Coordinates of C-alpha atoms in Angstrom, one line a residue:
X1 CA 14.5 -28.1 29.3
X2 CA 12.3 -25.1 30.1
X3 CA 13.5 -23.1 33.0
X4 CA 12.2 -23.6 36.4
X5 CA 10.3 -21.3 38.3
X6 CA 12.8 -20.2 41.2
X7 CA 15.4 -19.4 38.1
X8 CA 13.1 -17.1 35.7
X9 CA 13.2 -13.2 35.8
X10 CA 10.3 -11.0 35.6
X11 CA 10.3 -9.7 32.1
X12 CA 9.3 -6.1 33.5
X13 CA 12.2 -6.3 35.6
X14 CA 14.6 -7.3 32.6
X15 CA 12.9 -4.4 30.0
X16 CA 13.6 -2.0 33.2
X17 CA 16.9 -2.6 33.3
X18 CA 18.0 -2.8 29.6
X19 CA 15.7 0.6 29.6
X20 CA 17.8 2.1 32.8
X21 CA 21.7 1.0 32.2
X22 CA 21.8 -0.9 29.0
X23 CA 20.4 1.5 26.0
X24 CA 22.1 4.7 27.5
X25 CA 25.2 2.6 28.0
X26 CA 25.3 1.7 24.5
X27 CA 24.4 4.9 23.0
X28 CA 27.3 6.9 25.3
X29 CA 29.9 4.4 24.8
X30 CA 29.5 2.7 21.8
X31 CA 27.2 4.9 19.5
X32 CA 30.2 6.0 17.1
X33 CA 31.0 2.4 16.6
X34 CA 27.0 0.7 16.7
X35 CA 24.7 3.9 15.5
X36 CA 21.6 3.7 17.6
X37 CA 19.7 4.4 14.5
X38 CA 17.0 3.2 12.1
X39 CA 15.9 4.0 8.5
X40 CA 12.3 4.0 7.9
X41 CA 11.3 3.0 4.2
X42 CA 8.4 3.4 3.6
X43 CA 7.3 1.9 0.3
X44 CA 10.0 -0.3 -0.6
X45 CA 8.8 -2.3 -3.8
X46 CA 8.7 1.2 -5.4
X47 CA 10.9 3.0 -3.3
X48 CA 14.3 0.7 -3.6
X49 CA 16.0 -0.1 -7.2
X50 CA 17.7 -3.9 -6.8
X51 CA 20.8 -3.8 -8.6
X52 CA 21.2 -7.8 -9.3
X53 CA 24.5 -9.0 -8.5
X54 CA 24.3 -12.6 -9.6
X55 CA 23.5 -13.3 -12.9
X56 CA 22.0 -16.6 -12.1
X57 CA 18.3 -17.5 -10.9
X58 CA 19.1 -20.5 -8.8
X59 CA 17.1 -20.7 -5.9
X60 CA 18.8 -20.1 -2.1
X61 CA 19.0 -23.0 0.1
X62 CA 16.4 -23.4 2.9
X63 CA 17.0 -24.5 6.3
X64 CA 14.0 -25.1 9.0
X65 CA 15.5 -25.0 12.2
X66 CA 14.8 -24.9 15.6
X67 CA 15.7 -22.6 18.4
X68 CA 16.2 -18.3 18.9
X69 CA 16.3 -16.9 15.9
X70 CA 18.6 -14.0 17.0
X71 CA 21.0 -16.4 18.4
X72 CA 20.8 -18.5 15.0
X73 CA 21.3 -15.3 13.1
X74 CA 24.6 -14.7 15.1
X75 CA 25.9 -18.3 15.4
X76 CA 25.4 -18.6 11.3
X77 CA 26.8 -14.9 10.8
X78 CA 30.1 -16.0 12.7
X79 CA 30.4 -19.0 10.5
X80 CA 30.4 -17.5 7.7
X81 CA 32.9 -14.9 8.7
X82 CA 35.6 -17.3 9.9
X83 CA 35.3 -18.7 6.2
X84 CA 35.0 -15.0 5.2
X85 CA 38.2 -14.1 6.8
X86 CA 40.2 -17.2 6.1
X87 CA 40.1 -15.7 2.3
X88 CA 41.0 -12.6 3.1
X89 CA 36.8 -11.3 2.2
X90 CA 34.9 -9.1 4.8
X91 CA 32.9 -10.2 8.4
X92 CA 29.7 -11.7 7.2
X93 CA 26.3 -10.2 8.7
X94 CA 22.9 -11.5 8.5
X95 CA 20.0 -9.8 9.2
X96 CA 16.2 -11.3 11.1
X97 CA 13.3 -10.4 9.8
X98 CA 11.1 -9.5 12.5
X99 CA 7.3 -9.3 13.0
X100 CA 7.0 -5.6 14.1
X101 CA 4.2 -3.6 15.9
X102 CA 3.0 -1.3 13.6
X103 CA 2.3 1.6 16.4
X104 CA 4.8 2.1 18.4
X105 CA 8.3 0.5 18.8
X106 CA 8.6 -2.5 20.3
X107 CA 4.9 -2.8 21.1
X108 CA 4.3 -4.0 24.9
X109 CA 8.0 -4.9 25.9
X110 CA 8.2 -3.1 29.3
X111 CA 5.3 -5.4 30.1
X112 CA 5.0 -9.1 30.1
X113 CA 4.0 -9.5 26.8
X114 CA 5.8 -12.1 25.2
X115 CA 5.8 -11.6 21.0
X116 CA 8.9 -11.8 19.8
X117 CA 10.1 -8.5 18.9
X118 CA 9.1 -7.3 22.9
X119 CA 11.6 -10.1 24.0
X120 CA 14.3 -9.3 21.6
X121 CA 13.5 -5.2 22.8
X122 CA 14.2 -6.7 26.4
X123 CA 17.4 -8.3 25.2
X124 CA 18.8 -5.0 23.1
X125 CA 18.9 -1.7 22.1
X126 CA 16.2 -2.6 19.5
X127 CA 13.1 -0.4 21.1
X128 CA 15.9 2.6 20.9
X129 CA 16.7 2.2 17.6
X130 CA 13.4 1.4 16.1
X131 CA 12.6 5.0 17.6
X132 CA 15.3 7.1 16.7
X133 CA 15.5 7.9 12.7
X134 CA 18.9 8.7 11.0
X135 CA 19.4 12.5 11.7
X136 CA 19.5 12.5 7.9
X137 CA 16.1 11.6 7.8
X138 CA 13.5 13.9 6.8
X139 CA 11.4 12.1 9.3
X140 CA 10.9 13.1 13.3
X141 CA 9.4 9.4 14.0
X142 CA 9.3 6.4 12.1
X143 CA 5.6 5.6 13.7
X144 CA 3.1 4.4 12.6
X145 CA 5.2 2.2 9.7
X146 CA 3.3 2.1 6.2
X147 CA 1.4 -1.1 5.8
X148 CA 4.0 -1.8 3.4
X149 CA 6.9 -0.5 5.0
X150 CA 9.8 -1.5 7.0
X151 CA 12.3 -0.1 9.3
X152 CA 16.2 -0.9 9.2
X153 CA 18.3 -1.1 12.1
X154 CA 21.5 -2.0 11.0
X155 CA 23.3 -2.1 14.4
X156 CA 20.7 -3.3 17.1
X157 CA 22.8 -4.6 20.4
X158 CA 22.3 -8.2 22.0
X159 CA 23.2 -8.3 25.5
X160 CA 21.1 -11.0 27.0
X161 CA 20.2 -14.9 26.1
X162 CA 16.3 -15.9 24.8
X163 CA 13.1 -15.6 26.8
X164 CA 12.5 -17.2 30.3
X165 CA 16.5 -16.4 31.9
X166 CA 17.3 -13.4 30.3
X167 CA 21.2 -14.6 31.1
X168 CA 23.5 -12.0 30.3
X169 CA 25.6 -12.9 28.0
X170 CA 29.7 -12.6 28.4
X171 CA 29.9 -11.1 24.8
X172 CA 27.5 -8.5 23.5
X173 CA 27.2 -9.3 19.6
X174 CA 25.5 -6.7 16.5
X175 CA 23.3 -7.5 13.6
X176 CA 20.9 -6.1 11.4
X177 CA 17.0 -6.4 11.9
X178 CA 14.3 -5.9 9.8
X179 CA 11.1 -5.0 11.2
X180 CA 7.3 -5.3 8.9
X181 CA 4.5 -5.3 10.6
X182 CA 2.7 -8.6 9.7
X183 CA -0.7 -8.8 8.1
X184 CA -3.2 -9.3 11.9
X185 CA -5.9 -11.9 11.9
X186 CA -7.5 -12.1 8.2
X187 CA -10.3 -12.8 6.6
X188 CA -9.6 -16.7 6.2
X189 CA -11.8 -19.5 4.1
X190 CA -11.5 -22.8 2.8
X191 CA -11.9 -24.2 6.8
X192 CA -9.2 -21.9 7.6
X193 CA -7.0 -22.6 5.2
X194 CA -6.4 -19.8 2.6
X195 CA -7.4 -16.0 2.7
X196 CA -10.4 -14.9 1.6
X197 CA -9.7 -11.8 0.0
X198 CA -7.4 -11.4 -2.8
X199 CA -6.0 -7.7 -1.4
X200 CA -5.4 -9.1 1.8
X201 CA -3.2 -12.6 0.4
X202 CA -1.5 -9.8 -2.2
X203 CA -0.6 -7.1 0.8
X204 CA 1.0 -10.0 3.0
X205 CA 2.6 -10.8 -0.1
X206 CA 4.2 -7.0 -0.6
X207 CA 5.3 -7.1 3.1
X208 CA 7.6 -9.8 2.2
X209 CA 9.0 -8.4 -0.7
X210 CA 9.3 -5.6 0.9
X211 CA 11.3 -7.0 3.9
X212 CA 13.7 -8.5 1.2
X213 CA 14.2 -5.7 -0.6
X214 CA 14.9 -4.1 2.3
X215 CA 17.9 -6.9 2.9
X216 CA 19.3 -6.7 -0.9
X217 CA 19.5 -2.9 -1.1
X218 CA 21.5 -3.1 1.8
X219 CA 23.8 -5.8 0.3
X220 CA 22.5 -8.7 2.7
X221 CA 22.0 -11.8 0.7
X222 CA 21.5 -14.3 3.7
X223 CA 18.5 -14.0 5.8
X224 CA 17.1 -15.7 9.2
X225 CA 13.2 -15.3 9.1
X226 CA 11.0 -16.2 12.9
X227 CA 7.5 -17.4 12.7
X228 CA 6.6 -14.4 11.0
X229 CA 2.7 -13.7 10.8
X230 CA 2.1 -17.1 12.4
X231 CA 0.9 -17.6 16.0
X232 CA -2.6 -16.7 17.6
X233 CA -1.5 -12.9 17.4
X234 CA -1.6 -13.1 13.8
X235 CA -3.2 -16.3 12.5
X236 CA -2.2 -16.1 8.9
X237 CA -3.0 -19.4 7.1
X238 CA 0.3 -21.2 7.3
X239 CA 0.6 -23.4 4.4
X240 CA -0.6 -20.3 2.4
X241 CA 2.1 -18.3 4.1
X242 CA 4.5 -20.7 3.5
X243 CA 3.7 -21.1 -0.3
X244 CA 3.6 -17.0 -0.5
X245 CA 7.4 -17.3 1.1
X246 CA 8.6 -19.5 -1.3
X247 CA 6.9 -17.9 -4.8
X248 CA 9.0 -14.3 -3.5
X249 CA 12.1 -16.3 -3.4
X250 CA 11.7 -18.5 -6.8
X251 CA 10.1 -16.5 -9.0
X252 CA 10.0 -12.3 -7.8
X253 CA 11.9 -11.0 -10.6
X254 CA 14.2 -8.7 -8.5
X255 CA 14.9 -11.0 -5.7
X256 CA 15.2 -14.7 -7.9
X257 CA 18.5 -16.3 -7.6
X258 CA 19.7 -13.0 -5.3
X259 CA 19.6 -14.6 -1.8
X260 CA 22.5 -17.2 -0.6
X261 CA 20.5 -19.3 1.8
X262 CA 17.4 -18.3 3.8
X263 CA 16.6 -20.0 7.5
X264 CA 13.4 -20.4 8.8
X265 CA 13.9 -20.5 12.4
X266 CA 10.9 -21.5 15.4
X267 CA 11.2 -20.6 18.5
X268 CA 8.2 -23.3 19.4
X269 CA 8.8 -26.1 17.3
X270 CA 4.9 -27.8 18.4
X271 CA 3.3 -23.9 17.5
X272 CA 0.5 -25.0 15.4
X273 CA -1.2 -21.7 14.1
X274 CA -3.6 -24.2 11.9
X275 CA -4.7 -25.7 15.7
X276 CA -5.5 -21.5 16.6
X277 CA -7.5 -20.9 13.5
X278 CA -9.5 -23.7 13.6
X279 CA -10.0 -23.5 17.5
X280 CA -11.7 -20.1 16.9
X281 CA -13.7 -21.3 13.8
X282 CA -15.2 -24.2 16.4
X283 CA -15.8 -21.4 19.0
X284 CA -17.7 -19.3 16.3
X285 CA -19.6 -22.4 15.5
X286 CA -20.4 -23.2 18.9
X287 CA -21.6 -20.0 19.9
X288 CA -24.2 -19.8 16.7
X289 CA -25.4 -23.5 17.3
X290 CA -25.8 -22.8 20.9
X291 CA -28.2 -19.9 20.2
X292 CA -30.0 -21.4 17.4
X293 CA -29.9 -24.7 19.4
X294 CA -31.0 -23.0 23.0
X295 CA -29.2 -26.1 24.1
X296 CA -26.2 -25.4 26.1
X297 CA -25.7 -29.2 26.5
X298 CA -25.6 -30.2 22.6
X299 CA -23.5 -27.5 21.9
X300 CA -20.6 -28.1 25.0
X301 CA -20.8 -31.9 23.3
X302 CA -20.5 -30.4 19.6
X303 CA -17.2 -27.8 20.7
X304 CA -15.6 -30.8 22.3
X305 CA -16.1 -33.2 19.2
X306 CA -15.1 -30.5 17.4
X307 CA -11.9 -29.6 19.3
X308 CA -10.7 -33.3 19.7
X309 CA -10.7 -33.8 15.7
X310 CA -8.1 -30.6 15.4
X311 CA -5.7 -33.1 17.6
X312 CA -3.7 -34.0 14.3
X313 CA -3.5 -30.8 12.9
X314 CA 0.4 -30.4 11.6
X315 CA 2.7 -28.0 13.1
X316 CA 4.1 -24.6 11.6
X317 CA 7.5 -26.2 11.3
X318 CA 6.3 -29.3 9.8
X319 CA 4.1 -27.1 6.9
X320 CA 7.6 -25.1 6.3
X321 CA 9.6 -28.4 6.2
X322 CA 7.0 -29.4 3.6
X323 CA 7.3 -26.7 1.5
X324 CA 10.8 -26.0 1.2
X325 CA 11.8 -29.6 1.0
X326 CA 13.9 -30.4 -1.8
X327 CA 11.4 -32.9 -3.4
X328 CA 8.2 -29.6 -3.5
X329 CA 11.2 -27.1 -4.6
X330 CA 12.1 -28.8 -7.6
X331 CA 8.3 -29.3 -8.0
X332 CA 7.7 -25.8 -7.7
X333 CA 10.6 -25.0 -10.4
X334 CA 9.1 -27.4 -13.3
X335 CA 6.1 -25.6 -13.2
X336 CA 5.4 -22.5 -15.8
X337 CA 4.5 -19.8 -13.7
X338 CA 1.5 -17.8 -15.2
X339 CA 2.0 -14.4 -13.2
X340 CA 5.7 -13.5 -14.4
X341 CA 5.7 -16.0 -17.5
X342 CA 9.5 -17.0 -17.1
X343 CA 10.1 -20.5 -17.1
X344 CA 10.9 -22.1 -13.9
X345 CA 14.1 -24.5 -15.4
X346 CA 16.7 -22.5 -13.0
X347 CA 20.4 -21.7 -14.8

């Protein structure tokens, strides 16, 4: 149930706080133990060598789930641990991949923007991190990231629940977080349904290898991923995005058969990015039908025929749940694959 009115907090008020008392908090108690640091790489496909460290190409398993993906990266994380421990192996982690602003850190989160990464900036240290470099680094910012780079922050601190109560939470809990700048708003055809330019499908494409390199090289063979690229702030084609996910994980020589288990996690499980794209295609088409038309009447009746037929339109979740189902993986498998010629029979 979605909080009332009289119990929500004013975002600004939240980011003003964790701005105020949390992040110097953190960094003066707790910086030896949590680093308040981040590693900017900037090419990783060419920059990072994968050592592989299972022989086998199996694919991961997939999970589409429901809920914060922070808190699903932790709840899984502690999981695996208490198995971890039980054998006398070390505390599990498991980093979220995280749509990033690509000009500054955290984009809008003292506002009341509301993308993920400004919420998760309001709930941790993460807008401090994603600023301050290593003092290793030969870099004095980390700003603007590469289009095909990525910033580590391997200790980022989470100190409040999701968006809309902001609770403080009794424990404050550590993970890693990825952050890649999605590709913004492309060139899309086919109604909306695939990209239209092959450079733009290939550089989406290289952000999430890049984003999983990113995880290997830093021994991190689980991942959570959030509706990344997806939404009307991006409005990447989602069954294209979803198909460009799962080719990385089965058939990317250096990441096939690397990663554990991978969860897809949505924080709005009715987001339909399909219904965004094709509301803004029937907005472009009303406006040049209105002015070749001159008819405001025919065109208000053509933009609301038009909007009522998007009413079936699948969900994000539902596309995901199609194409990392067990039936479309195996599918996927049994198929040569023409741009790595390996055969897709996993060991």
């Amino acid at each position: 149930m979605a909080p009332s009115r009289s119990n929500r907090v004013r975002p600004s008020e939240v980011a003003a706080d964790t701005k105020k008392n949390f992040i110097p908090l953190v960094k003066k108690s707790y910086g030896n133990m949590f680093p308040p640091y981040s590693h900017l790489y900037r090419q990783p496909i060419t920059q990072l060598t994968i050592q592989r460290r299972k022989p086998s190409t199996h694919p991961p398993r997939f999970r589409i789930e429901v809920g914060d993906p922070v808190m699903k990266a932790l709840s899984y994380a502690s999981s695996d641990s208490h198995t971890s421990k039980a054998i006398g192996e070390p505390l599990i982690r498991i980093p979220f991949i995280c749509a990033a602003n690509e000009r500054r850190a955290g984009g809008d989160w003292e506002t009341g923007c509301v993308g993920y990464e400004e919420k998760l900036c309001r709930r941790s240290n993460l807008s401090a991190t994603l600023n301050t470099p290593w003092p290793s680094s030969s870099g004095a910012s980390n700003y603007p990231i590469p289009s095909q780079g990525g910033i580590l922050s391997d200790f980022v601190i989470v100190c409040r629940g999701p968006h809309g109560l902001y609770e403080r939470l009794k424990s404050w809990y550590d993970l890693p977080v990825v952050s890649v700048p999605p590709t913004r708003r492309p060139k899309l055809k086919d109604g909306g349904m695939k990209y239209s330019f092959v450079e733009e499908r290939e550089m989406t494409r290289d952000k999430l290898r890049g984003a999983l390199r990113i995880c290997l090289y830093n021994g991190y063979d689980r991942v959570v991923i959030g509706d990344f690229g997806l939404g009307n702030g991006y409005r990447n084609p989602p069954q294209e995005l979803a198909e460009l996910w799962r080719d990385v994980f089965l058939f990317d020589p250096d990441l096939r058969g690397q990663f554990a288990y991978v969860v897809f996690v949505f924080e709005d499980s009715v987001q339909s990015t399909t219904r965004h794209i094709l509301h803004e295609i029937a907005k472009k088409e009303h406006g040049s039908k209105g002015k070749s038309r001159g008819s405001s009447s025919s065109s208000s009746s053509s933009f609301s025929s038009s909007s009522r037929s998007h009413g079936s339109v699948p969900t994000d979740r539902q596309i995901f749940e199609h194409v990392f189902s067990t039936a479309e993986i195996d599918r996927v498998l049994r198929q040569p694959d023409p741009r790595y010629g390996l055969g897709m029979i996993t060991s």
